[in-house]
Amino acid sequence: MPLVVMCGLPCSGKSRRTEQLQKYFMENCGRKVHVVCEDALGVQKNDTYADSQKEKDVRGALKAEVERKLNKEDVVILDSLNYIKGYRYELFCLIKHVQTPHCLVYCLTSEEISKSWNAERDVVKQYSPEIFDALVMRFECPDSRNRWDNPLFSIQKEDSLPFEAIRDALFYRKAPPPNQSTQSQPLSSTNFLYELDRVTQDVLTAIFNAQKTSVPGELVAVPGTDEKISL
């Protein structure tokens, strides 16, 4: 069913909002909710975000987990930074392929507050100052004018989540139509060449036999069809 993509600076309240959404969907909509996050994958954040290849591998693993969880009934919430617009576009292509709606929840928390919340965490869960500042610098803010960032719900620290609006965006809105790039192409028959050769030989044989007995202008039946050709 639908996908909720969380987005925001490190320690901006994404996991807290995820818990609120999960509780709402389960209690008010009777939906099973799957939360996909870095912690479930055992990601060491400082080590991962200091290495571009490791970070790319983690994004790939999160996307693969989302794809596995998406189905016709359940809600999937991706609780991660999701700070790269190209990655958000990849997720958009994924939901187009599955043909399910999605929305983006942007925790619009200031850098100062996010930094203070990071300092309040257990030491083992904190982002190092260098990694935190680097992620803030690299953050690409969502823009509702982009179809992959729409519908967009921007939530300030003191705001309550617009549960009903998010519900309507996920359950009462049509999924974006798939396009050629997100649809699987039909597989060709494994014996296509054999069948093509056999049919061609049948047609040629019929023509050669007709040439021996027919006169010019006579109609000859094409094997396997109702068509006739004139010699």
mmCIF file of C-alpha atoms in Angstrom:
data_model
loop_
_atom_site.group_PDB
_atom_site.id
_atom_site.type_symbol
_atom_site.label_atom_id
_atom_site.label_comp_id
_atom_site.label_asym_id
_atom_site.label_seq_id
_atom_site.Cartn_x
_atom_site.Cartn_y
_atom_site.Cartn_z
ATOM 1 C CA MET A 1 0.000 0.000 0.000
ATOM 2 C CA PRO A 2 1.253 3.600 0.447
ATOM 3 C CA LEU A 3 4.730 4.810 1.250
ATOM 4 C CA VAL A 4 5.536 7.601 3.702
ATOM 5 C CA VAL A 5 8.996 9.088 3.173
ATOM 6 C CA MET A 6 10.366 10.921 6.202
ATOM 7 C CA CYS A 7 12.862 13.693 5.552
ATOM 8 C CA GLY A 8 14.876 16.117 7.646
ATOM 9 C CA LEU A 9 18.180 17.037 9.218
ATOM 10 C CA PRO A 10 19.886 14.600 11.592
ATOM 11 C CA CYS A 11 18.024 14.486 14.947
ATOM 12 C CA SER A 12 15.163 16.639 13.659
ATOM 13 C CA GLY A 13 12.414 14.442 15.132
ATOM 14 C CA LYS A 14 11.789 12.027 12.264
ATOM 15 C CA SER A 15 11.665 8.892 14.413
ATOM 16 C CA ARG A 16 9.262 10.529 16.889
ATOM 17 C CA ARG A 17 6.954 11.527 14.045
ATOM 18 C CA THR A 18 7.263 8.032 12.599
ATOM 19 C CA GLU A 19 6.068 6.534 15.887
ATOM 20 C CA GLN A 20 3.107 8.916 15.932
ATOM 21 C CA LEU A 21 2.136 7.993 12.372
ATOM 22 C CA GLN A 22 2.552 4.300 13.050
ATOM 23 C CA LYS A 23 0.258 4.511 16.085
ATOM 24 C CA TYR A 24 -2.343 6.530 14.173
ATOM 25 C CA PHE A 25 -2.522 4.163 11.194
ATOM 26 C CA MET A 26 -2.740 1.098 13.395
ATOM 27 C CA GLU A 27 -5.352 2.458 15.810
ATOM 28 C CA ASN A 28 -7.488 4.594 13.489
ATOM 29 C CA CYS A 29 -7.124 2.949 10.087
ATOM 30 C CA GLY A 30 -6.606 -0.671 11.089
ATOM 31 C CA ARG A 31 -3.494 -0.859 8.952
ATOM 32 C CA LYS A 32 -0.364 -2.854 9.527
ATOM 33 C CA VAL A 33 2.648 -0.536 9.431
ATOM 34 C CA HIS A 34 6.198 -1.455 8.424
ATOM 35 C CA VAL A 35 8.954 0.926 9.534
ATOM 36 C CA VAL A 36 12.166 0.774 7.512
ATOM 37 C CA CYS A 37 15.097 2.526 9.163
ATOM 38 C CA GLU A 38 18.876 2.478 9.481
ATOM 39 C CA ASP A 39 18.826 1.176 13.045
ATOM 40 C CA ALA A 40 17.047 -1.987 11.915
ATOM 41 C CA LEU A 41 19.925 -2.596 9.508
ATOM 42 C CA GLY A 42 22.520 -2.131 12.249
ATOM 43 C CA VAL A 43 24.037 0.912 10.558
ATOM 44 C CA GLN A 44 26.877 2.723 12.336
ATOM 45 C CA LYS A 45 25.962 6.249 11.252
ATOM 46 C CA ASN A 46 29.251 8.059 11.799
ATOM 47 C CA ASP A 47 31.174 5.329 10.015
ATOM 48 C CA THR A 48 28.641 5.131 7.181
ATOM 49 C CA TYR A 49 28.238 8.844 6.461
ATOM 50 C CA ALA A 50 31.999 9.352 6.459
ATOM 51 C CA ASP A 51 32.321 6.978 3.483
ATOM 52 C CA SER A 52 30.372 7.760 0.303
ATOM 53 C CA GLN A 53 30.390 4.151 -0.903
ATOM 54 C CA LYS A 54 29.108 2.813 2.428
ATOM 55 C CA GLU A 55 26.410 5.478 2.434
ATOM 56 C CA LYS A 56 25.383 4.522 -1.096
ATOM 57 C CA ASP A 57 25.189 0.851 -0.059
ATOM 58 C CA VAL A 58 22.958 1.736 2.895
ATOM 59 C CA ARG A 59 20.610 3.762 0.698
ATOM 60 C CA GLY A 60 20.393 0.799 -1.657
ATOM 61 C CA ALA A 61 19.629 -1.557 1.232
ATOM 62 C CA LEU A 62 16.899 0.752 2.557
ATOM 63 C CA LYS A 63 15.319 1.062 -0.871
ATOM 64 C CA ALA A 64 15.400 -2.723 -1.352
ATOM 65 C CA GLU A 65 13.737 -3.230 2.031
ATOM 66 C CA VAL A 66 11.023 -0.724 1.132
ATOM 67 C CA GLU A 67 10.398 -2.548 -2.132
ATOM 68 C CA ARG A 68 10.062 -5.869 -0.287
ATOM 69 C CA LYS A 69 7.573 -4.426 2.208
ATOM 70 C CA LEU A 70 5.284 -2.650 -0.263
ATOM 71 C CA ASN A 71 2.042 -4.531 -0.878
ATOM 72 C CA LYS A 72 -1.659 -3.894 -1.405
ATOM 73 C CA GLU A 73 -2.635 -3.550 2.251
ATOM 74 C CA ASP A 74 0.141 -2.272 4.518
ATOM 75 C CA VAL A 75 1.682 1.155 5.087
ATOM 76 C CA VAL A 76 5.453 1.501 4.784
ATOM 77 C CA ILE A 77 7.305 4.353 6.503
ATOM 78 C CA LEU A 78 10.897 5.038 5.498
ATOM 79 C CA ASP A 79 12.502 6.662 8.534
ATOM 80 C CA SER A 80 15.828 8.037 7.321
ATOM 81 C CA LEU A 81 17.452 11.315 6.327
ATOM 82 C CA ASN A 82 16.391 10.991 2.669
ATOM 83 C CA TYR A 83 18.241 14.240 2.104
ATOM 84 C CA ILE A 84 19.259 13.679 -1.535
ATOM 85 C CA LYS A 85 16.623 14.716 -4.075
ATOM 86 C CA GLY A 86 17.921 12.145 -6.565
ATOM 87 C CA TYR A 87 17.266 9.394 -4.025
ATOM 88 C CA ARG A 88 13.768 10.712 -3.359
ATOM 89 C CA TYR A 89 13.186 10.571 -7.108
ATOM 90 C CA GLU A 90 14.277 6.910 -7.118
ATOM 91 C CA LEU A 91 11.700 6.205 -4.421
ATOM 92 C CA PHE A 92 9.096 8.017 -6.522
ATOM 93 C CA CYS A 93 9.912 5.774 -9.490
ATOM 94 C CA LEU A 94 9.540 2.781 -7.182
ATOM 95 C CA ILE A 95 6.015 3.709 -6.087
ATOM 96 C CA LYS A 96 5.093 4.414 -9.719
ATOM 97 C CA HIS A 97 6.201 0.914 -10.608
ATOM 98 C CA VAL A 98 4.196 -0.596 -7.736
ATOM 99 C CA GLN A 99 1.338 1.831 -8.517
ATOM 100 C CA THR A 100 0.730 3.011 -4.967
ATOM 101 C CA PRO A 101 0.468 6.565 -3.548
ATOM 102 C CA HIS A 102 3.119 8.179 -1.390
ATOM 103 C CA CYS A 103 3.772 11.379 0.529
ATOM 104 C CA LEU A 104 6.733 13.181 2.058
ATOM 105 C CA VAL A 105 6.817 14.303 5.700
ATOM 106 C CA TYR A 106 9.493 16.955 6.196
ATOM 107 C CA CYS A 107 10.565 17.614 9.791
ATOM 108 C CA LEU A 108 11.372 21.295 9.437
ATOM 109 C CA THR A 109 13.492 21.629 12.589
ATOM 110 C CA SER A 110 16.239 24.239 12.800
ATOM 111 C CA GLU A 111 19.889 23.281 12.760
ATOM 112 C CA GLU A 112 20.373 24.623 16.294
ATOM 113 C CA ILE A 113 17.549 22.576 17.791
ATOM 114 C CA SER A 114 18.609 19.459 15.871
ATOM 115 C CA LYS A 115 22.143 19.898 17.171
ATOM 116 C CA SER A 116 20.890 20.207 20.760
ATOM 117 C CA TRP A 117 18.768 17.065 20.373
ATOM 118 C CA ASN A 118 21.804 15.250 19.023
ATOM 119 C CA ALA A 119 23.771 16.245 22.142
ATOM 120 C CA GLU A 120 21.005 14.806 24.351
ATOM 121 C CA ARG A 121 21.330 11.344 22.813
ATOM 122 C CA ASP A 122 23.375 8.494 24.234
ATOM 123 C CA VAL A 123 26.980 8.946 23.155
ATOM 124 C CA VAL A 124 26.927 5.809 20.993
ATOM 125 C CA LYS A 125 23.918 7.151 19.042
ATOM 126 C CA GLN A 126 25.193 10.693 18.532
ATOM 127 C CA TYR A 127 26.406 12.066 15.232
ATOM 128 C CA SER A 128 29.915 13.430 15.541
ATOM 129 C CA PRO A 129 30.147 17.235 15.058
ATOM 130 C CA GLU A 130 31.979 16.767 11.744
ATOM 131 C CA ILE A 131 29.424 14.319 10.342
ATOM 132 C CA PHE A 132 26.488 16.393 11.597
ATOM 133 C CA ASP A 133 27.800 19.579 9.942
ATOM 134 C CA ALA A 134 28.592 17.715 6.711
ATOM 135 C CA LEU A 135 25.065 16.288 6.482
ATOM 136 C CA VAL A 136 23.562 19.723 7.090
ATOM 137 C CA MET A 137 25.691 21.143 4.273
ATOM 138 C CA ARG A 138 24.675 18.351 1.900
ATOM 139 C CA PHE A 139 20.964 18.474 2.734
ATOM 140 C CA GLU A 140 18.710 19.159 -0.275
ATOM 141 C CA CYS A 141 15.409 20.583 0.928
ATOM 142 C CA PRO A 142 12.255 19.068 -0.567
ATOM 143 C CA ASP A 143 10.197 21.223 -2.894
ATOM 144 C CA SER A 144 6.487 20.561 -3.468
ATOM 145 C CA ARG A 145 6.878 21.762 -7.066
ATOM 146 C CA ASN A 146 8.774 18.543 -7.738
ATOM 147 C CA ARG A 147 6.384 15.664 -8.370
ATOM 148 C CA TRP A 148 8.606 13.310 -6.339
ATOM 149 C CA ASP A 149 8.298 15.623 -3.306
ATOM 150 C CA ASN A 150 4.541 16.006 -3.609
ATOM 151 C CA PRO A 151 2.351 15.828 -1.578
ATOM 152 C CA LEU A 152 4.645 17.455 0.966
ATOM 153 C CA PHE A 153 3.854 17.977 4.651
ATOM 154 C CA SER A 154 6.300 20.339 6.387
ATOM 155 C CA ILE A 155 6.147 19.954 10.153
ATOM 156 C CA GLN A 156 7.653 22.446 12.624
ATOM 157 C CA LYS A 157 8.856 21.327 16.062
ATOM 158 C CA GLU A 158 5.738 22.571 17.839
ATOM 159 C CA ASP A 159 3.251 21.413 15.175
ATOM 160 C CA SER A 160 0.899 18.485 15.468
ATOM 161 C CA LEU A 161 0.909 16.038 12.604
ATOM 162 C CA PRO A 162 -1.998 16.563 10.147
ATOM 163 C CA PHE A 163 -3.049 12.926 10.443
ATOM 164 C CA GLU A 164 -6.246 13.204 8.408
ATOM 165 C CA ALA A 165 -4.557 15.078 5.561
ATOM 166 C CA ILE A 166 -1.771 12.493 5.420
ATOM 167 C CA ARG A 167 -4.340 9.689 5.510
ATOM 168 C CA ASP A 168 -6.294 11.247 2.633
ATOM 169 C CA ALA A 169 -3.121 11.718 0.592
ATOM 170 C CA LEU A 170 -2.262 8.039 1.003
ATOM 171 C CA PHE A 171 -5.648 6.307 0.839
ATOM 172 C CA TYR A 172 -7.904 8.579 -1.230
ATOM 173 C CA ARG A 173 -5.552 9.725 -3.951
ATOM 174 C CA LYS A 174 -4.790 7.897 -7.156
ATOM 175 C CA ALA A 175 -1.336 6.435 -7.536
ATOM 176 C CA PRO A 176 0.840 8.108 -10.197
ATOM 177 C CA PRO A 177 0.511 6.236 -13.495
ATOM 178 C CA PRO A 178 3.447 4.032 -14.459
ATOM 179 C CA ASN A 179 5.498 5.016 -17.477
ATOM 180 C CA GLN A 180 7.636 3.011 -19.834
ATOM 181 C CA SER A 181 10.753 3.374 -17.680
ATOM 182 C CA THR A 182 9.044 1.910 -14.601
ATOM 183 C CA GLN A 183 7.158 -0.956 -16.271
ATOM 184 C CA SER A 184 8.604 -4.382 -16.769
ATOM 185 C CA GLN A 185 8.784 -5.324 -20.405
ATOM 186 C CA PRO A 186 7.042 -8.585 -21.406
ATOM 187 C CA LEU A 187 9.386 -11.484 -21.860
ATOM 188 C CA SER A 188 9.702 -13.011 -25.331
ATOM 189 C CA SER A 189 8.941 -16.676 -25.754
ATOM 190 C CA THR A 190 12.054 -18.773 -25.275
ATOM 191 C CA ASN A 191 11.303 -20.713 -28.506
ATOM 192 C CA PHE A 192 10.455 -17.632 -30.573
ATOM 193 C CA LEU A 193 13.205 -18.165 -33.164
ATOM 194 C CA TYR A 194 12.234 -21.801 -33.611
ATOM 195 C CA GLU A 195 8.579 -20.891 -34.177
ATOM 196 C CA LEU A 196 9.528 -18.114 -36.588
ATOM 197 C CA ASP A 197 11.698 -20.472 -38.623
ATOM 198 C CA ARG A 198 8.982 -23.156 -38.692
ATOM 199 C CA VAL A 199 6.270 -20.772 -39.891
ATOM 200 C CA THR A 200 8.584 -19.299 -42.516
ATOM 201 C CA GLN A 201 9.428 -22.755 -43.843
ATOM 202 C CA ASP A 202 5.731 -23.688 -44.032
ATOM 203 C CA VAL A 203 4.947 -20.579 -46.073
ATOM 204 C CA LEU A 204 7.898 -21.113 -48.427
ATOM 205 C CA THR A 205 7.005 -24.759 -48.921
ATOM 206 C CA ALA A 206 3.423 -23.853 -49.809
ATOM 207 C CA ILE A 207 4.642 -21.276 -52.351
ATOM 208 C CA PHE A 208 7.154 -23.677 -53.951
ATOM 209 C CA ASN A 209 4.533 -26.421 -54.262
ATOM 210 C CA ALA A 210 2.012 -23.997 -55.749
ATOM 211 C CA GLN A 211 4.533 -22.889 -58.377
ATOM 212 C CA LYS A 212 4.708 -26.459 -59.691
ATOM 213 C CA THR A 213 0.968 -26.785 -60.322
ATOM 214 C CA SER A 214 -0.566 -23.319 -60.400
ATOM 215 C CA VAL A 215 -0.911 -20.862 -63.251
ATOM 216 C CA PRO A 216 0.030 -17.143 -63.038
ATOM 217 C CA GLY A 217 -2.571 -15.125 -61.124
ATOM 218 C CA GLU A 218 -3.928 -18.082 -59.182
ATOM 219 C CA LEU A 219 -4.494 -17.517 -55.444
ATOM 220 C CA VAL A 220 -2.499 -19.621 -53.005
ATOM 221 C CA ALA A 221 -3.528 -20.085 -49.348
ATOM 222 C CA VAL A 222 -0.991 -19.039 -46.701
ATOM 223 C CA PRO A 223 -0.585 -21.810 -44.081
ATOM 224 C CA GLY A 224 -1.982 -20.957 -40.644
ATOM 225 C CA THR A 225 -4.057 -18.006 -41.881
ATOM 226 C CA ASP A 226 -7.137 -17.192 -43.943
ATOM 227 C CA GLU A 227 -5.064 -15.026 -46.280
ATOM 228 C CA LYS A 228 -4.312 -15.845 -49.903
ATOM 229 C CA ILE A 229 -1.595 -14.487 -52.160
ATOM 230 C CA SER A 230 -1.471 -14.197 -55.911
ATOM 231 C CA LEU A 231 1.391 -15.808 -57.771
#
